[in-house]
Amino acid sequence: MSRFGEFSSKSTLSRLALASVVGNVLIVGTGGAVRLTKSGLGCPTWPRCTDDSYVATAEMGVHGVIEFGNRLLTFVLAAVVIAGVLAAWQQRPARRRLRWLSVGAAFGIPAQAVIGGITVLTDLNPWVVGLHFLASMAVIAAAYAFWRHTLEPDGPARPTVPGPLRTLGRVIAVVTVGVLVVGTWVTGSGPHSGDSGAARNGLDPETISQVHADTVFLLLGLSVAAWFAFRAVGAPPAATRAVGLLLLAELGQGLIGFVQYLTGLPVVLVGAHMLGSCLVWLATLAVLWSTRERTEPGTTAPPSTEARLLERV
């Protein structure tokens, strides 16, 4: 393969991988629209839309259209992901890690479809609905890892910041997961069930909302500490910028969260909050990625960025 052909192939693969990330975020958005418009049982069974049809019928009205539209988007995303897998396996020289990351990202699509089907078959059980959302976050993480790896070499990873800051990045990721989990509990206790007859999880909305707010404040505090710490050690600009973007995402998400709580959970703000969760999660993943870098395989690596930073301290 010529140098131009190799560059073109890598560029195509990167675009496909990025499209997978964007598509998974859009799936969360359309899934939110299904719930917020009370269309969760617009297609009352699965895998068919009705007992006799795989598609929505005119008798099902707008709720059927919305729910079936969300299912159709899954097929579009599946096509993008399959194209990404094929492109990854056609890379020359072969990139084993990239291949398996593409497969991991692709595996999440049918897994999500099955969980979505269980959600419908359990009449929108709030715990299953929450699992469906969290599974989306896992798929987004897999797609993000696939995309980022298309942009970097296959050599060993080296730290870009001192060890304690890498640990802080991991702690931030764990707390972010906690925020997302508790957020699903808040949703399961609130009014937007996806259908007028769907059950709620029985948790007190005010109490669990306070727990959620407390975890958000913890996350915000850790992120502020990370921003100052990264600047203090002279971390690479990309790392400091990643923490700054995470802070902005958290502040925007927190503002939406408080406003929606104080205004009675209007559907527009709830939908924005769901998409904001994806942005916070992606920003968290970006921070993790910024704490390491990869070199070309077989090259003699210069002193690590961590070693250079420690020399300054």
Tab-separated table of C-alpha atoms in Angstrom:
chain	number	residue	atom	x	y	z
A	1	MET	CA	0.000	0.000	0.000
A	2	SER	CA	1.328	3.460	-0.893
A	3	ARG	CA	1.861	6.098	1.776
A	4	PHE	CA	-1.129	8.030	0.412
A	5	GLY	CA	-3.284	4.909	0.407
A	6	GLU	CA	-2.239	4.090	3.971
A	7	PHE	CA	-3.071	7.628	5.126
A	8	SER	CA	-6.429	7.513	3.339
A	9	SER	CA	-7.260	4.168	4.928
A	10	LYS	CA	-6.384	5.399	8.416
A	11	SER	CA	-8.380	8.574	7.863
A	12	THR	CA	-11.438	6.582	6.783
A	13	LEU	CA	-11.119	4.307	9.784
A	14	SER	CA	-10.860	7.261	12.162
A	15	ARG	CA	-13.978	8.836	10.666
A	16	LEU	CA	-15.904	5.587	10.990
A	17	ALA	CA	-14.791	5.187	14.601
A	18	LEU	CA	-15.779	8.777	15.408
A	19	ALA	CA	-19.135	8.231	13.703
A	20	SER	CA	-19.660	5.284	16.026
A	21	VAL	CA	-19.075	7.526	19.060
A	22	VAL	CA	-21.483	10.161	17.749
A	23	GLY	CA	-24.062	7.544	16.802
A	24	ASN	CA	-24.032	6.020	20.281
A	25	VAL	CA	-24.591	9.449	21.821
A	26	LEU	CA	-27.503	10.027	19.413
A	27	ILE	CA	-28.996	6.687	20.469
A	28	VAL	CA	-29.021	7.954	24.060
A	29	GLY	CA	-30.749	11.131	22.867
A	30	THR	CA	-33.432	9.316	20.878
A	31	GLY	CA	-33.890	6.846	23.723
A	32	GLY	CA	-34.499	9.810	25.998
A	33	ALA	CA	-37.052	11.155	23.526
A	34	VAL	CA	-38.850	7.808	23.644
A	35	ARG	CA	-39.100	7.960	27.432
A	36	LEU	CA	-39.922	11.660	27.698
A	37	THR	CA	-42.751	11.455	25.147
A	38	LYS	CA	-44.235	8.444	26.957
A	39	SER	CA	-43.490	6.282	23.925
A	40	GLY	CA	-41.617	3.587	25.823
A	41	LEU	CA	-44.276	1.038	24.942
A	42	GLY	CA	-45.060	2.537	21.530
A	43	CYS	CA	-43.934	-0.849	20.242
A	44	PRO	CA	-45.356	-3.043	23.013
A	45	THR	CA	-43.285	-6.134	22.257
A	46	TRP	CA	-39.838	-7.170	20.988
A	47	PRO	CA	-38.222	-8.012	18.590
A	48	ARG	CA	-41.418	-7.291	16.648
A	49	CYS	CA	-43.141	-3.954	17.025
A	50	THR	CA	-46.473	-5.746	17.457
A	51	ASP	CA	-47.360	-9.417	17.607
A	52	ASP	CA	-48.034	-9.322	13.858
A	53	SER	CA	-45.629	-6.693	12.517
A	54	TYR	CA	-41.953	-5.787	12.724
A	55	VAL	CA	-42.777	-2.155	11.905
A	56	ALA	CA	-45.054	0.422	13.483
A	57	THR	CA	-48.613	0.539	12.151
A	58	ALA	CA	-50.880	3.526	11.604
A	59	GLU	CA	-53.082	2.450	14.506
A	60	MET	CA	-50.153	2.874	16.924
A	61	GLY	CA	-49.998	6.611	16.321
A	62	VAL	CA	-47.087	8.913	17.075
A	63	HIS	CA	-45.828	6.842	20.010
A	64	GLY	CA	-45.292	3.872	17.728
A	65	VAL	CA	-43.453	6.046	15.218
A	66	ILE	CA	-41.127	7.424	17.895
A	67	GLU	CA	-40.312	4.048	19.417
A	68	PHE	CA	-39.863	2.362	16.037
A	69	GLY	CA	-37.682	5.262	14.862
A	70	ASN	CA	-35.360	4.651	17.794
A	71	ARG	CA	-35.109	0.997	16.823
A	72	LEU	CA	-34.333	1.920	13.227
A	73	LEU	CA	-31.469	4.165	14.338
A	74	THR	CA	-29.898	1.101	15.950
A	75	PHE	CA	-29.652	-0.529	12.520
A	76	VAL	CA	-28.014	2.586	11.067
A	77	LEU	CA	-25.490	2.584	13.897
A	78	ALA	CA	-24.894	-1.143	13.408
A	79	ALA	CA	-24.030	-0.511	9.754
A	80	VAL	CA	-21.486	2.148	10.758
A	81	VAL	CA	-19.940	-0.103	13.387
A	82	ILE	CA	-19.687	-3.086	11.018
A	83	ALA	CA	-17.969	-0.849	8.466
A	84	GLY	CA	-15.523	0.147	11.201
A	85	VAL	CA	-14.772	-3.471	12.038
A	86	LEU	CA	-14.130	-4.320	8.383
A	87	ALA	CA	-11.860	-1.293	7.982
A	88	ALA	CA	-9.923	-2.171	11.148
A	89	TRP	CA	-9.310	-5.743	9.985
A	90	GLN	CA	-8.127	-4.507	6.595
A	91	GLN	CA	-5.420	-2.286	8.068
A	92	ARG	CA	-1.904	-3.134	6.907
A	93	PRO	CA	0.248	-3.824	8.747
A	94	ALA	CA	-2.232	-5.626	10.953
A	95	ARG	CA	-3.049	-3.830	14.209
A	96	ARG	CA	-4.228	-6.459	16.657
A	97	ARG	CA	-5.317	-4.105	19.458
A	98	LEU	CA	-7.257	-1.960	17.015
A	99	ARG	CA	-9.020	-4.999	15.599
A	100	TRP	CA	-10.250	-6.195	18.955
A	101	LEU	CA	-11.286	-2.715	20.030
A	102	SER	CA	-13.444	-2.494	16.913
A	103	VAL	CA	-15.041	-5.837	17.746
A	104	GLY	CA	-15.654	-4.728	21.328
A	105	ALA	CA	-17.386	-1.570	20.135
A	106	ALA	CA	-19.484	-3.608	17.711
A	107	PHE	CA	-20.474	-6.193	20.328
A	108	GLY	CA	-22.179	-3.475	22.363
A	109	ILE	CA	-24.813	-2.860	19.688
A	110	PRO	CA	-26.581	-6.268	19.857
A	111	ALA	CA	-26.087	-6.309	23.626
A	112	GLN	CA	-27.885	-2.973	23.860
A	113	ALA	CA	-30.652	-4.244	21.587
A	114	VAL	CA	-31.239	-7.218	23.875
A	115	ILE	CA	-31.346	-5.031	26.992
A	116	GLY	CA	-33.735	-2.706	25.170
A	117	GLY	CA	-35.943	-5.672	24.372
A	118	ILE	CA	-35.939	-6.749	28.020
A	119	THR	CA	-36.891	-3.185	28.947
A	120	VAL	CA	-40.001	-3.435	26.770
A	121	LEU	CA	-40.861	-6.983	27.851
A	122	THR	CA	-40.679	-5.950	31.538
A	123	ASP	CA	-43.047	-3.001	30.895
A	124	LEU	CA	-40.293	-0.425	31.459
A	125	ASN	CA	-39.066	-1.723	34.788
A	126	PRO	CA	-37.095	1.290	36.115
A	127	TRP	CA	-34.086	-0.799	37.124
A	128	VAL	CA	-33.854	-2.317	33.635
A	129	VAL	CA	-34.305	1.132	32.081
A	130	GLY	CA	-31.390	2.330	34.208
A	131	LEU	CA	-29.293	-0.646	33.116
A	132	HIS	CA	-30.101	0.216	29.494
A	133	PHE	CA	-28.691	3.718	29.987
A	134	LEU	CA	-25.576	2.495	31.801
A	135	ALA	CA	-24.961	-0.069	29.080
A	136	SER	CA	-25.003	2.826	26.621
A	137	MET	CA	-22.243	4.475	28.638
A	138	ALA	CA	-20.198	1.265	28.408
A	139	VAL	CA	-20.692	1.120	24.640
A	140	ILE	CA	-19.713	4.788	24.320
A	141	ALA	CA	-16.515	4.023	26.267
A	142	ALA	CA	-15.700	1.130	23.929
A	143	ALA	CA	-16.371	3.248	20.847
A	144	TYR	CA	-14.266	6.083	22.264
A	145	ALA	CA	-11.343	3.726	22.956
A	146	PHE	CA	-11.587	2.425	19.394
A	147	TRP	CA	-11.601	5.968	17.976
A	148	ARG	CA	-8.698	7.219	20.063
A	149	HIS	CA	-6.605	4.205	19.156
A	150	THR	CA	-7.063	4.939	15.456
A	151	LEU	CA	-5.218	8.227	16.115
A	152	GLU	CA	-2.199	6.801	17.943
A	153	PRO	CA	0.628	4.326	17.279
A	154	ASP	CA	0.697	0.752	18.590
A	155	GLY	CA	3.748	1.083	20.824
A	156	PRO	CA	3.708	0.793	24.613
A	157	ALA	CA	1.888	3.438	26.620
A	158	ARG	CA	3.974	5.898	28.637
A	159	PRO	CA	2.667	8.274	31.312
A	160	THR	CA	2.412	11.981	30.585
A	161	VAL	CA	1.833	13.029	34.204
A	162	PRO	CA	3.178	11.797	37.569
A	163	GLY	CA	1.696	8.645	39.066
A	164	PRO	CA	-0.491	10.381	41.698
A	165	LEU	CA	-2.206	12.404	38.972
A	166	ARG	CA	-2.875	9.276	36.937
A	167	THR	CA	-4.465	7.812	40.048
A	168	LEU	CA	-6.528	10.971	40.458
A	169	GLY	CA	-7.749	10.582	36.880
A	170	ARG	CA	-8.880	7.037	37.642
A	171	VAL	CA	-10.651	8.183	40.809
A	172	ILE	CA	-12.469	10.840	38.781
A	173	ALA	CA	-13.583	8.126	36.343
A	174	VAL	CA	-14.884	5.935	39.180
A	175	VAL	CA	-16.789	8.843	40.745
A	176	THR	CA	-18.222	9.740	37.336
A	177	VAL	CA	-19.553	6.207	37.043
A	178	GLY	CA	-21.072	6.634	40.513
A	179	VAL	CA	-22.754	9.866	39.417
A	180	LEU	CA	-24.222	8.115	36.382
A	181	VAL	CA	-25.469	5.160	38.429
A	182	VAL	CA	-27.144	7.321	41.063
A	183	GLY	CA	-28.573	9.461	38.262
A	184	THR	CA	-30.462	6.414	36.956
A	185	TRP	CA	-31.912	5.928	40.449
A	186	VAL	CA	-33.137	9.513	40.420
A	187	THR	CA	-34.722	8.972	37.011
A	188	GLY	CA	-36.346	5.752	38.196
A	189	SER	CA	-37.977	7.580	41.090
A	190	GLY	CA	-39.226	10.533	39.035
A	191	PRO	CA	-42.238	11.214	36.825
A	192	HIS	CA	-40.766	10.443	33.390
A	193	SER	CA	-41.303	6.705	33.292
A	194	GLY	CA	-41.768	6.284	29.540
A	195	ASP	CA	-45.397	5.226	29.854
A	196	SER	CA	-48.280	6.302	32.070
A	197	GLY	CA	-48.594	2.800	33.488
A	198	ALA	CA	-44.910	2.079	34.141
A	199	ALA	CA	-43.798	1.402	37.720
A	200	ARG	CA	-41.324	3.539	39.689
A	201	ASN	CA	-38.434	2.190	41.765
A	202	GLY	CA	-39.943	3.277	45.107
A	203	LEU	CA	-37.027	5.494	46.204
A	204	ASP	CA	-37.836	8.893	47.676
A	205	PRO	CA	-37.147	11.417	44.870
A	206	GLU	CA	-35.893	14.175	47.183
A	207	THR	CA	-33.581	11.913	49.159
A	208	ILE	CA	-32.029	10.223	46.146
A	209	SER	CA	-31.712	13.582	44.354
A	210	GLN	CA	-29.701	14.856	47.312
A	211	VAL	CA	-27.425	11.806	47.117
A	212	HIS	CA	-26.965	12.504	43.429
A	213	ALA	CA	-26.119	16.148	44.116
A	214	ASP	CA	-23.574	15.101	46.747
A	215	THR	CA	-21.785	12.799	44.293
A	216	VAL	CA	-21.775	15.587	41.707
A	217	PHE	CA	-20.144	17.982	44.191
A	218	LEU	CA	-17.526	15.319	44.963
A	219	LEU	CA	-16.806	14.920	41.253
A	220	LEU	CA	-16.580	18.674	40.766
A	221	GLY	CA	-14.181	19.027	43.698
A	222	LEU	CA	-11.916	16.289	42.370
A	223	SER	CA	-11.914	17.864	38.919
A	224	VAL	CA	-10.990	21.301	40.296
A	225	ALA	CA	-8.147	19.671	42.246
A	226	ALA	CA	-6.984	17.902	39.081
A	227	TRP	CA	-6.967	21.145	37.096
A	228	PHE	CA	-4.766	22.909	39.646
A	229	ALA	CA	-2.513	19.863	40.052
A	230	PHE	CA	-2.000	19.401	36.304
A	231	ARG	CA	-1.075	23.065	35.965
A	232	ALA	CA	1.217	22.924	38.992
A	233	VAL	CA	3.388	20.141	37.554
A	234	GLY	CA	3.463	21.620	34.070
A	235	ALA	CA	1.534	18.769	32.485
A	236	PRO	CA	1.271	18.732	28.673
A	237	PRO	CA	-1.248	21.270	27.331
A	238	ALA	CA	-3.492	18.495	26.008
A	239	ALA	CA	-3.834	17.016	29.509
A	240	THR	CA	-4.603	20.342	31.188
A	241	ARG	CA	-7.039	21.203	28.410
A	242	ALA	CA	-8.834	17.859	28.866
A	243	VAL	CA	-9.363	18.554	32.582
A	244	GLY	CA	-10.576	22.079	31.770
A	245	LEU	CA	-13.131	20.732	29.301
A	246	LEU	CA	-14.295	18.214	31.896
A	247	LEU	CA	-14.848	21.052	34.359
A	248	LEU	CA	-16.880	23.002	31.809
A	249	ALA	CA	-18.981	19.932	31.014
A	250	GLU	CA	-19.628	19.306	34.709
A	251	LEU	CA	-20.600	22.919	35.385
A	252	GLY	CA	-22.982	22.970	32.432
A	253	GLN	CA	-24.489	19.641	33.432
A	254	GLY	CA	-24.844	20.760	37.050
A	255	LEU	CA	-26.613	23.950	35.985
A	256	ILE	CA	-29.076	22.012	33.856
A	257	GLY	CA	-29.634	19.549	36.693
A	258	PHE	CA	-30.453	22.204	39.271
A	259	VAL	CA	-32.693	24.185	36.920
A	260	GLN	CA	-34.652	21.094	35.888
A	261	TYR	CA	-35.115	20.122	39.543
A	262	LEU	CA	-36.337	23.590	40.525
A	263	THR	CA	-38.682	23.895	37.528
A	264	GLY	CA	-40.451	20.551	37.913
A	265	LEU	CA	-38.413	18.455	35.451
A	266	PRO	CA	-39.525	19.880	32.066
A	267	VAL	CA	-38.912	17.342	29.320
A	268	VAL	CA	-36.603	19.612	27.286
A	269	LEU	CA	-34.217	20.062	30.206
A	270	VAL	CA	-34.377	16.387	31.144
A	271	GLY	CA	-33.423	15.480	27.586
A	272	ALA	CA	-30.567	18.006	27.653
A	273	HIS	CA	-29.405	16.508	30.953
A	274	MET	CA	-29.243	13.042	29.390
A	275	LEU	CA	-27.086	14.308	26.534
A	276	GLY	CA	-25.007	16.241	29.059
A	277	SER	CA	-24.298	12.976	30.849
A	278	CYS	CA	-22.752	11.647	27.647
A	279	LEU	CA	-20.582	14.749	27.303
A	280	VAL	CA	-19.351	14.487	30.897
A	281	TRP	CA	-18.551	10.815	30.362
A	282	LEU	CA	-16.666	11.533	27.138
A	283	ALA	CA	-14.750	14.354	28.832
A	284	THR	CA	-13.815	11.980	31.645
A	285	LEU	CA	-12.510	9.445	29.147
A	286	ALA	CA	-10.505	12.208	27.470
A	287	VAL	CA	-8.829	13.004	30.795
A	288	LEU	CA	-7.856	9.351	31.217
A	289	TRP	CA	-6.407	9.266	27.706
A	290	SER	CA	-4.457	12.468	28.309
A	291	THR	CA	-2.473	10.895	31.155
A	292	ARG	CA	-0.631	8.548	28.776
A	293	GLU	CA	0.785	8.467	25.279
A	294	ARG	CA	1.940	5.777	22.872
A	295	THR	CA	5.085	5.659	20.764
A	296	GLU	CA	5.755	3.932	17.477
A	297	PRO	CA	6.564	0.237	18.054
A	298	GLY	CA	10.238	-0.632	17.810
A	299	THR	CA	11.474	2.915	18.307
A	300	THR	CA	13.806	4.026	21.079
A	301	ALA	CA	11.594	6.080	23.325
A	302	PRO	CA	12.896	9.337	24.785
A	303	PRO	CA	12.597	9.923	28.524
A	304	SER	CA	8.937	9.785	29.473
A	305	THR	CA	6.972	12.948	29.996
A	306	GLU	CA	6.493	11.860	33.604
A	307	ALA	CA	10.265	11.730	34.115
A	308	ARG	CA	10.692	15.170	32.589
A	309	LEU	CA	7.947	16.560	34.810
A	310	LEU	CA	9.484	15.051	37.935
A	311	GLU	CA	12.800	16.661	37.076
A	312	ARG	CA	11.081	20.048	37.201
A	313	VAL	CA	9.361	19.480	40.531
